[in-house]
GROMACS .gro file of N, CA and C in nm:
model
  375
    1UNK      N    1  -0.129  14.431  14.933
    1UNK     CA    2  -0.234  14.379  15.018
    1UNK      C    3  -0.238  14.228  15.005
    2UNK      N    4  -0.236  14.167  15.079
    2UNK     CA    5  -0.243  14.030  15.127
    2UNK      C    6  -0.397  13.980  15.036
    3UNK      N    7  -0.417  13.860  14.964
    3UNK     CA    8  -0.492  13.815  14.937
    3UNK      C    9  -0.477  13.663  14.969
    4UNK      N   10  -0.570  13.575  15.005
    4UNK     CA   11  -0.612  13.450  15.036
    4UNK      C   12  -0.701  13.383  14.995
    5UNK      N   13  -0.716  13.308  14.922
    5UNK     CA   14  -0.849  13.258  14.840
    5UNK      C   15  -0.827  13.115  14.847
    6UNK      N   16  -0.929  13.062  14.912
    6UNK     CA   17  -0.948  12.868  14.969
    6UNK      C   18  -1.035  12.844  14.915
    7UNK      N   19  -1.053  12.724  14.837
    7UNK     CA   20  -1.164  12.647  14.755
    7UNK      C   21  -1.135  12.525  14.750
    8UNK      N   22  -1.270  12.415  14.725
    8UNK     CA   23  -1.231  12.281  14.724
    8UNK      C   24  -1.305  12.222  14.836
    9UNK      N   25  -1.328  12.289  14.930
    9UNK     CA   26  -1.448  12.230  15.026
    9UNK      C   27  -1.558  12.159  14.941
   10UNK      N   28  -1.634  12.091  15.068
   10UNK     CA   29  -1.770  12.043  15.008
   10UNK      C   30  -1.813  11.893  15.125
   11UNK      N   31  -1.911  11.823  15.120
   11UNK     CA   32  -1.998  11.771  15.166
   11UNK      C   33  -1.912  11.638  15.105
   12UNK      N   34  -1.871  11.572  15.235
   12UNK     CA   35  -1.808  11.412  15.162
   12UNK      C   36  -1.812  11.320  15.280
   13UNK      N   37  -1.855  11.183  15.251
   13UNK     CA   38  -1.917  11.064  15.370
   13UNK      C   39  -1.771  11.060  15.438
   14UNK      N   40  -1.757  11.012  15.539
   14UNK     CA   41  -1.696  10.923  15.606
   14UNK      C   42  -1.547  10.827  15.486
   15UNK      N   43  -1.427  10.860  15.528
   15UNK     CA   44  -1.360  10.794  15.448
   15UNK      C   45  -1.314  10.856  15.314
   16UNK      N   46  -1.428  10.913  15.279
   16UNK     CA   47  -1.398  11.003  15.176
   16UNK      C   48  -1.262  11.086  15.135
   17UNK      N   49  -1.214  11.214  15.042
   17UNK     CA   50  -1.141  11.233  14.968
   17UNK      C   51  -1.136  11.352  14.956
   18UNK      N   52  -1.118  11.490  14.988
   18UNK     CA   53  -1.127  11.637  14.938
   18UNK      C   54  -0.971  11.668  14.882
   19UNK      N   55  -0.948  11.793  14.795
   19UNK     CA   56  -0.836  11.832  14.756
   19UNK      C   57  -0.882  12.054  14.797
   20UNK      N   58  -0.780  12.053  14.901
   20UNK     CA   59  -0.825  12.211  14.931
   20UNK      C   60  -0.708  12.259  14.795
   21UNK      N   61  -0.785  12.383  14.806
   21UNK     CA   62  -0.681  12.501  14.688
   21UNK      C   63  -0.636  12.627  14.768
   22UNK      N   64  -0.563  12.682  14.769
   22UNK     CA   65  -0.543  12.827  14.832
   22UNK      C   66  -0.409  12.867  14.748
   23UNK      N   67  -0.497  12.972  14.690
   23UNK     CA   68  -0.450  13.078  14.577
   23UNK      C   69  -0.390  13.208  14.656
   24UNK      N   70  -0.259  13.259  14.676
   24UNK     CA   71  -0.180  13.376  14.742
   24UNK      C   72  -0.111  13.473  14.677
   25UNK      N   73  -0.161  13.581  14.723
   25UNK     CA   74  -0.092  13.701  14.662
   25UNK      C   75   0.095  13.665  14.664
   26UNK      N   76   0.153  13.734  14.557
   26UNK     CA   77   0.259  13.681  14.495
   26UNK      C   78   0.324  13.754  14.644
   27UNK      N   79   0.349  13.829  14.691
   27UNK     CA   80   0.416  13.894  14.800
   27UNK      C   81   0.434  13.776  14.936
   28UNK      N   82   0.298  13.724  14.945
   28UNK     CA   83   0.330  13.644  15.043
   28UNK      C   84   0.377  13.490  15.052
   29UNK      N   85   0.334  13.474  14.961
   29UNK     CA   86   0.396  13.310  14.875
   29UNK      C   87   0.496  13.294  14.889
   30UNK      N   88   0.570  13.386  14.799
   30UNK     CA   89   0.724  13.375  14.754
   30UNK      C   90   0.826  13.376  14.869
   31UNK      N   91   0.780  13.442  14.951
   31UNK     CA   92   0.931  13.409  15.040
   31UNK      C   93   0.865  13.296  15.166
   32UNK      N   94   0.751  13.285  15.167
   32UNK     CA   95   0.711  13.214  15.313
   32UNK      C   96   0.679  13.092  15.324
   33UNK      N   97   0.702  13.019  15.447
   33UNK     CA   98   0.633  12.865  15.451
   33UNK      C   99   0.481  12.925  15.451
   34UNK      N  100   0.402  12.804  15.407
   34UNK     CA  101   0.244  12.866  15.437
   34UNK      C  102   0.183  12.707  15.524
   35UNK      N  103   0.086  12.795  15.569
   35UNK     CA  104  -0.005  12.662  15.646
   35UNK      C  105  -0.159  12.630  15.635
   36UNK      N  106  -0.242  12.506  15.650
   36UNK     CA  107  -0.346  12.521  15.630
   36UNK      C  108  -0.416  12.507  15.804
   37UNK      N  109  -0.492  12.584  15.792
   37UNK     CA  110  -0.561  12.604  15.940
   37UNK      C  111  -0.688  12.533  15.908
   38UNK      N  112  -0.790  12.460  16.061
   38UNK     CA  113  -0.919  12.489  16.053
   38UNK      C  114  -1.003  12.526  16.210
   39UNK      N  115  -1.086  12.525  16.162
   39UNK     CA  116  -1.172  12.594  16.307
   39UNK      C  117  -1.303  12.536  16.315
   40UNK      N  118  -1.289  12.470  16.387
   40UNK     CA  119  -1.483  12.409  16.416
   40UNK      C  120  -1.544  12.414  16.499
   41UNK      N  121  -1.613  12.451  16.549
   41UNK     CA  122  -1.706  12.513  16.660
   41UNK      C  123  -1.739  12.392  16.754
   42UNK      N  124  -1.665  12.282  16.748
   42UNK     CA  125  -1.773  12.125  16.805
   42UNK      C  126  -1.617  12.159  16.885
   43UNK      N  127  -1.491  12.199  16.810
   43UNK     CA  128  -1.312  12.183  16.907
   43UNK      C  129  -1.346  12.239  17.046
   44UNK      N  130  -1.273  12.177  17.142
   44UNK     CA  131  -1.322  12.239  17.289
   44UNK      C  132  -1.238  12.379  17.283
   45UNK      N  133  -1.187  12.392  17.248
   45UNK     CA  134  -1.073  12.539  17.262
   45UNK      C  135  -1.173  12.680  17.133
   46UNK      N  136  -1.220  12.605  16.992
   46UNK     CA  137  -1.295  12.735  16.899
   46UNK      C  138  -1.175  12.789  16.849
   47UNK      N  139  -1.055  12.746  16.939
   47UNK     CA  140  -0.939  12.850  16.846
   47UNK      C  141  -0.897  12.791  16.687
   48UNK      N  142  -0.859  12.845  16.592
   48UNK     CA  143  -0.833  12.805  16.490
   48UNK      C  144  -0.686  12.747  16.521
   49UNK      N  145  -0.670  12.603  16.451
   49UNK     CA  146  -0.559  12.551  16.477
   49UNK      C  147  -0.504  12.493  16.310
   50UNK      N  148  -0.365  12.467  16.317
   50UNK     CA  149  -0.247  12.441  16.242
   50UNK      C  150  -0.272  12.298  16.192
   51UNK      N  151  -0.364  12.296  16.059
   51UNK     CA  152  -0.301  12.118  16.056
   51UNK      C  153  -0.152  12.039  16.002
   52UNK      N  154  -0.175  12.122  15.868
   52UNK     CA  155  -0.021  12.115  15.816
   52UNK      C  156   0.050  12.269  15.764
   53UNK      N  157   0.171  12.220  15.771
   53UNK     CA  158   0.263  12.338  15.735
   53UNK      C  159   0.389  12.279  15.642
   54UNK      N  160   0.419  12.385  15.524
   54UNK     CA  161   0.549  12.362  15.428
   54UNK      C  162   0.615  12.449  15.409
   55UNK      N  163   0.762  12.449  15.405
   55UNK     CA  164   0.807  12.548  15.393
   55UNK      C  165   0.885  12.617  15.264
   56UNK      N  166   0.923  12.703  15.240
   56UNK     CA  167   0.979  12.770  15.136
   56UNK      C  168   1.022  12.628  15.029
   57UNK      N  169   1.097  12.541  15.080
   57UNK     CA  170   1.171  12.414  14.980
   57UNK      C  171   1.101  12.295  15.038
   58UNK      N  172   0.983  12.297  15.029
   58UNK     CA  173   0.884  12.169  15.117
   58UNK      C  174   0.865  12.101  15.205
   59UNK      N  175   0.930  12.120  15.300
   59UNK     CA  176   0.944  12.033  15.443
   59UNK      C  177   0.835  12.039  15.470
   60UNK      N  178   0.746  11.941  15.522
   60UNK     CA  179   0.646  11.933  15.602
   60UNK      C  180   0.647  11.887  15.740
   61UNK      N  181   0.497  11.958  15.778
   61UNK     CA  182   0.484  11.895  15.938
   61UNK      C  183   0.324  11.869  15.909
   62UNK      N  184   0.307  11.788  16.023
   62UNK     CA  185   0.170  11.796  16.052
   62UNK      C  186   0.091  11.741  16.189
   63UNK      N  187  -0.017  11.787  16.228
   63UNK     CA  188  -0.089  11.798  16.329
   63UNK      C  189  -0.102  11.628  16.373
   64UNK      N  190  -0.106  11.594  16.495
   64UNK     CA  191  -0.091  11.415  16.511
   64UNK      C  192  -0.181  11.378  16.436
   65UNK      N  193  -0.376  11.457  16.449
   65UNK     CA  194  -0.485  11.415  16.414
   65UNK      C  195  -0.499  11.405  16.268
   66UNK      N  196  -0.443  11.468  16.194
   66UNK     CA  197  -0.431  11.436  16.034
   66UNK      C  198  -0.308  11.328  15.985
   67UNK      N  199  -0.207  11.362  16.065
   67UNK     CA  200  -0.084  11.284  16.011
   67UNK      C  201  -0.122  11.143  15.927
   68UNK      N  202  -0.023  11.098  15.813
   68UNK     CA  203  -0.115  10.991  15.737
   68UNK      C  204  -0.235  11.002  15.673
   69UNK      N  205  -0.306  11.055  15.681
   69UNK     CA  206  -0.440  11.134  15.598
   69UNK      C  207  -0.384  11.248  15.525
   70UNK      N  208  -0.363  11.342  15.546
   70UNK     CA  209  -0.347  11.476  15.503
   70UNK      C  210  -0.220  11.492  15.436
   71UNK      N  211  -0.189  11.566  15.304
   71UNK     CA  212  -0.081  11.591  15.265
   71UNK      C  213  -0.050  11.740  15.178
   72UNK      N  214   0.048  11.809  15.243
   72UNK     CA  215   0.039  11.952  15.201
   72UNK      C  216   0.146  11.971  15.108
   73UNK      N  217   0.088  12.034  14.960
   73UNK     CA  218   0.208  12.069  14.886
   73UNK      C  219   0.189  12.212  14.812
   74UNK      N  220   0.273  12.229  14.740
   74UNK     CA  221   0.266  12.373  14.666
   74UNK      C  222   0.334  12.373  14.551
   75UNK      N  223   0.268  12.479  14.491
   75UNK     CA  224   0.321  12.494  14.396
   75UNK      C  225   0.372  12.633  14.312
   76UNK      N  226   0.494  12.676  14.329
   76UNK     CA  227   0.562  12.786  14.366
   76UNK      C  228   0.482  12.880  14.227
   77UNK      N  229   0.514  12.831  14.114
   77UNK     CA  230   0.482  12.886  13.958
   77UNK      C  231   0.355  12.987  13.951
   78UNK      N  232   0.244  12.855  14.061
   78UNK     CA  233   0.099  12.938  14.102
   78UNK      C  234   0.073  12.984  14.190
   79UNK      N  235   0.122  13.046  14.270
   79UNK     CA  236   0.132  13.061  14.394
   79UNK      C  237   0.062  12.993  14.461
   80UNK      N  238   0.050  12.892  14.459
   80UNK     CA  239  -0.120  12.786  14.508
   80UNK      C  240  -0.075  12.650  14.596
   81UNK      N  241  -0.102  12.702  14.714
   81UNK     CA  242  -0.075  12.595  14.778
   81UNK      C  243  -0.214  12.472  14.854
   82UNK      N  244  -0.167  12.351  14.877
   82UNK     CA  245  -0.276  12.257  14.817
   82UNK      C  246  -0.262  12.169  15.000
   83UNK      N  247  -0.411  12.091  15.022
   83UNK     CA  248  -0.411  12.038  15.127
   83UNK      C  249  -0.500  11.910  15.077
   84UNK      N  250  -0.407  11.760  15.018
   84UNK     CA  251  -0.480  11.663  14.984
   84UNK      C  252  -0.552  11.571  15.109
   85UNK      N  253  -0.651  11.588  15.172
   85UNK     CA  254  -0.743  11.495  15.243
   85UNK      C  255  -0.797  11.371  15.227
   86UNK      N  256  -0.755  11.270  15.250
   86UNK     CA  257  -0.807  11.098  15.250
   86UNK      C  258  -0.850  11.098  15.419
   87UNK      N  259  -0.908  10.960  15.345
   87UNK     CA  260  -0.986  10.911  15.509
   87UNK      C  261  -1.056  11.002  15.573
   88UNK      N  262  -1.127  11.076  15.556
   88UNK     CA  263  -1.199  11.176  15.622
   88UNK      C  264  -1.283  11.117  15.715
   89UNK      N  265  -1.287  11.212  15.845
   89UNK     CA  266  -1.364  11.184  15.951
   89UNK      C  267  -1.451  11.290  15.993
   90UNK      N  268  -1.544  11.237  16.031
   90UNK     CA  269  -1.684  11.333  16.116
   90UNK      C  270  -1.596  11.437  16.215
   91UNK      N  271  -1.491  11.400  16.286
   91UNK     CA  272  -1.406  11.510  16.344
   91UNK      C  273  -1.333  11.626  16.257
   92UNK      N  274  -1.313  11.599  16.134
   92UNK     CA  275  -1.226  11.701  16.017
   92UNK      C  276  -1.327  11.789  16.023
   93UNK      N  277  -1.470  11.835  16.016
   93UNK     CA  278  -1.547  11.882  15.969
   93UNK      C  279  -1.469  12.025  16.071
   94UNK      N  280  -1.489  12.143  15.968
   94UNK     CA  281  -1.475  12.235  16.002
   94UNK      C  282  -1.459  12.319  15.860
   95UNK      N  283  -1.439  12.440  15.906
   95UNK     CA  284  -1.357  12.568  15.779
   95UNK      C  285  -1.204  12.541  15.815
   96UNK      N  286  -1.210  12.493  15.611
   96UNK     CA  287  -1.053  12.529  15.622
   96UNK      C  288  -0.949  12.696  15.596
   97UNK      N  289  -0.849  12.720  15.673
   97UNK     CA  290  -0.809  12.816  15.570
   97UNK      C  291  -0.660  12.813  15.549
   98UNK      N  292  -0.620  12.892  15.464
   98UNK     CA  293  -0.484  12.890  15.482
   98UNK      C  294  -0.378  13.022  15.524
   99UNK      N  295  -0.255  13.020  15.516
   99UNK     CA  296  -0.241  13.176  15.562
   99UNK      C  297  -0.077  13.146  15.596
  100UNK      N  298   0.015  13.236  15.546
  100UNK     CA  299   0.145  13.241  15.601
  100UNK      C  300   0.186  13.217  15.733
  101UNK      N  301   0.333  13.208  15.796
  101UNK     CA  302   0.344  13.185  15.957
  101UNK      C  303   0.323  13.319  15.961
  102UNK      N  304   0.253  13.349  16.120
  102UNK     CA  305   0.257  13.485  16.186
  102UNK      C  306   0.368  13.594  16.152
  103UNK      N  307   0.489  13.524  16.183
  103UNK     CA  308   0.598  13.611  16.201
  103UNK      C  309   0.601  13.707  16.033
  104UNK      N  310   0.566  13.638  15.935
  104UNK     CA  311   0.533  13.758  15.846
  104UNK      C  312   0.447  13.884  15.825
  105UNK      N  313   0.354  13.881  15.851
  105UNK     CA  314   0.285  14.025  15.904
  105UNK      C  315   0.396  14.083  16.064
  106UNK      N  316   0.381  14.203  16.002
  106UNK     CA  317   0.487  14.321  16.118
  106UNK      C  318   0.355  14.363  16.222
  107UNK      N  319   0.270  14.321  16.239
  107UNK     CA  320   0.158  14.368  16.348
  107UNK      C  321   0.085  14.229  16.381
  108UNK      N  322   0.050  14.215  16.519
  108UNK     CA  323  -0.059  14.134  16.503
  108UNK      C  324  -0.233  14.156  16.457
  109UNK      N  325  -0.243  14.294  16.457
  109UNK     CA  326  -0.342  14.320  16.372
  109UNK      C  327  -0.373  14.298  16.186
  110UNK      N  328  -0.234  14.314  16.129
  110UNK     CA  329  -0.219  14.273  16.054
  110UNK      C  330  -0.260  14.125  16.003
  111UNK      N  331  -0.179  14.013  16.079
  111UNK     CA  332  -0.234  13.922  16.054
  111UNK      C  333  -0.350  13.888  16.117
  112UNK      N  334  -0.438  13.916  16.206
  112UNK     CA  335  -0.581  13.907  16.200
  112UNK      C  336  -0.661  13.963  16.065
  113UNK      N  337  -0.636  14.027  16.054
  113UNK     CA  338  -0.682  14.083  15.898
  113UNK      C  339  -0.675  14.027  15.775
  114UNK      N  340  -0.556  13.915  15.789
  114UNK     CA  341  -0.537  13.855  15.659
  114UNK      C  342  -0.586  13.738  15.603
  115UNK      N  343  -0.652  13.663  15.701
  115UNK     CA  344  -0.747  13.598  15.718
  115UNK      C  345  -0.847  13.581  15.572
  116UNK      N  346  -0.854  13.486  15.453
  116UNK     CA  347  -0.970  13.472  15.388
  116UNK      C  348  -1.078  13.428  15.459
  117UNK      N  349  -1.179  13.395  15.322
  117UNK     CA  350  -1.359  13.365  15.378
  117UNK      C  351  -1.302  13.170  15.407
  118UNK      N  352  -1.229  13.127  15.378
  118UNK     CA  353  -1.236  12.962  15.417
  118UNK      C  354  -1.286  12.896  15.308
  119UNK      N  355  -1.279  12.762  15.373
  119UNK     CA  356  -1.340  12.675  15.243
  119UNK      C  357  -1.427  12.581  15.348
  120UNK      N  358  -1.556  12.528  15.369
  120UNK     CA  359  -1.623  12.449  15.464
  120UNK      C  360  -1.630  12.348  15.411
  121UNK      N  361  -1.551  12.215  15.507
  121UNK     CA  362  -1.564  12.078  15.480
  121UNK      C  363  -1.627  12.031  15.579
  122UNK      N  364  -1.745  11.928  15.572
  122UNK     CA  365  -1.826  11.875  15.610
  122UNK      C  366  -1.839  11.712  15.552
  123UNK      N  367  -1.773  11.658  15.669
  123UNK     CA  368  -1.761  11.444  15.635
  123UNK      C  369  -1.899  11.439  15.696
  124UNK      N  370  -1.987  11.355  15.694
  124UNK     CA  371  -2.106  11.366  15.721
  124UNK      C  372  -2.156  11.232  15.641
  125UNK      N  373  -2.204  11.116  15.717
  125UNK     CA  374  -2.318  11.008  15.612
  125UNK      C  375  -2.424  11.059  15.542
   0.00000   0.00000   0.00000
């Protein structure tokens, strides 16, 4: 069973600094790139979107709106992969989460399901 566990959120001004955590069941870690998602209800779309992504041997990508701010790494030993945040903006505010690419769950019900509770970051004066 798929487990997902995001922590590290919290309440930080403008400019500010967060470090996300997301802790993964050993099944899904080990062979997959993983990504950190967020979703904020203020985005005109509500859909949860892709900020950064790494893969199995670290390549990164990332979303234009974080690029230079945001930096995604992992760490294979813990299965724990990490989303360092600088410069934070009143636009970041959302739930973060994290979660393998799609193509690993064999259903798309599956990966709707795999989904953790998030971590809520809020930039805010």
């Amino acid at each position: 069973q798929v487990q997902l566990v995001e922590s590290g959120g919290g309440l930080v001004q403008p400019g500010g600094s967060l470090r996300l955590s997301c802790v993964a069941s050993g099944s899904i870690f080990n062979h997959n790139a993983m990504g950190w998602y967020r979703q904020s209800p203020q985005s005109p779309t509500k859909q949860r979107e892709l900020v950064a992504h790494i893969t199995r041997d670290g390549s990164t990508n990332y979303a234009e709106a974080v690029t230079g701010r945001f930096t995604i790494s992992r760490d294979n030993a813990k299965n724990t992969v990490y989303l360092q945040m600088n410069s934070l903006k009143p636009e970041d505010t959302a739930v973060y989460y994290c979660n393998a690419d799609p193509d690993y769950y064999s259903t798309l019900d599956a990966f709707i399901a795999s989904w953790g509770q998030g971590t809520q970051v809020t930039v805010s004066a």
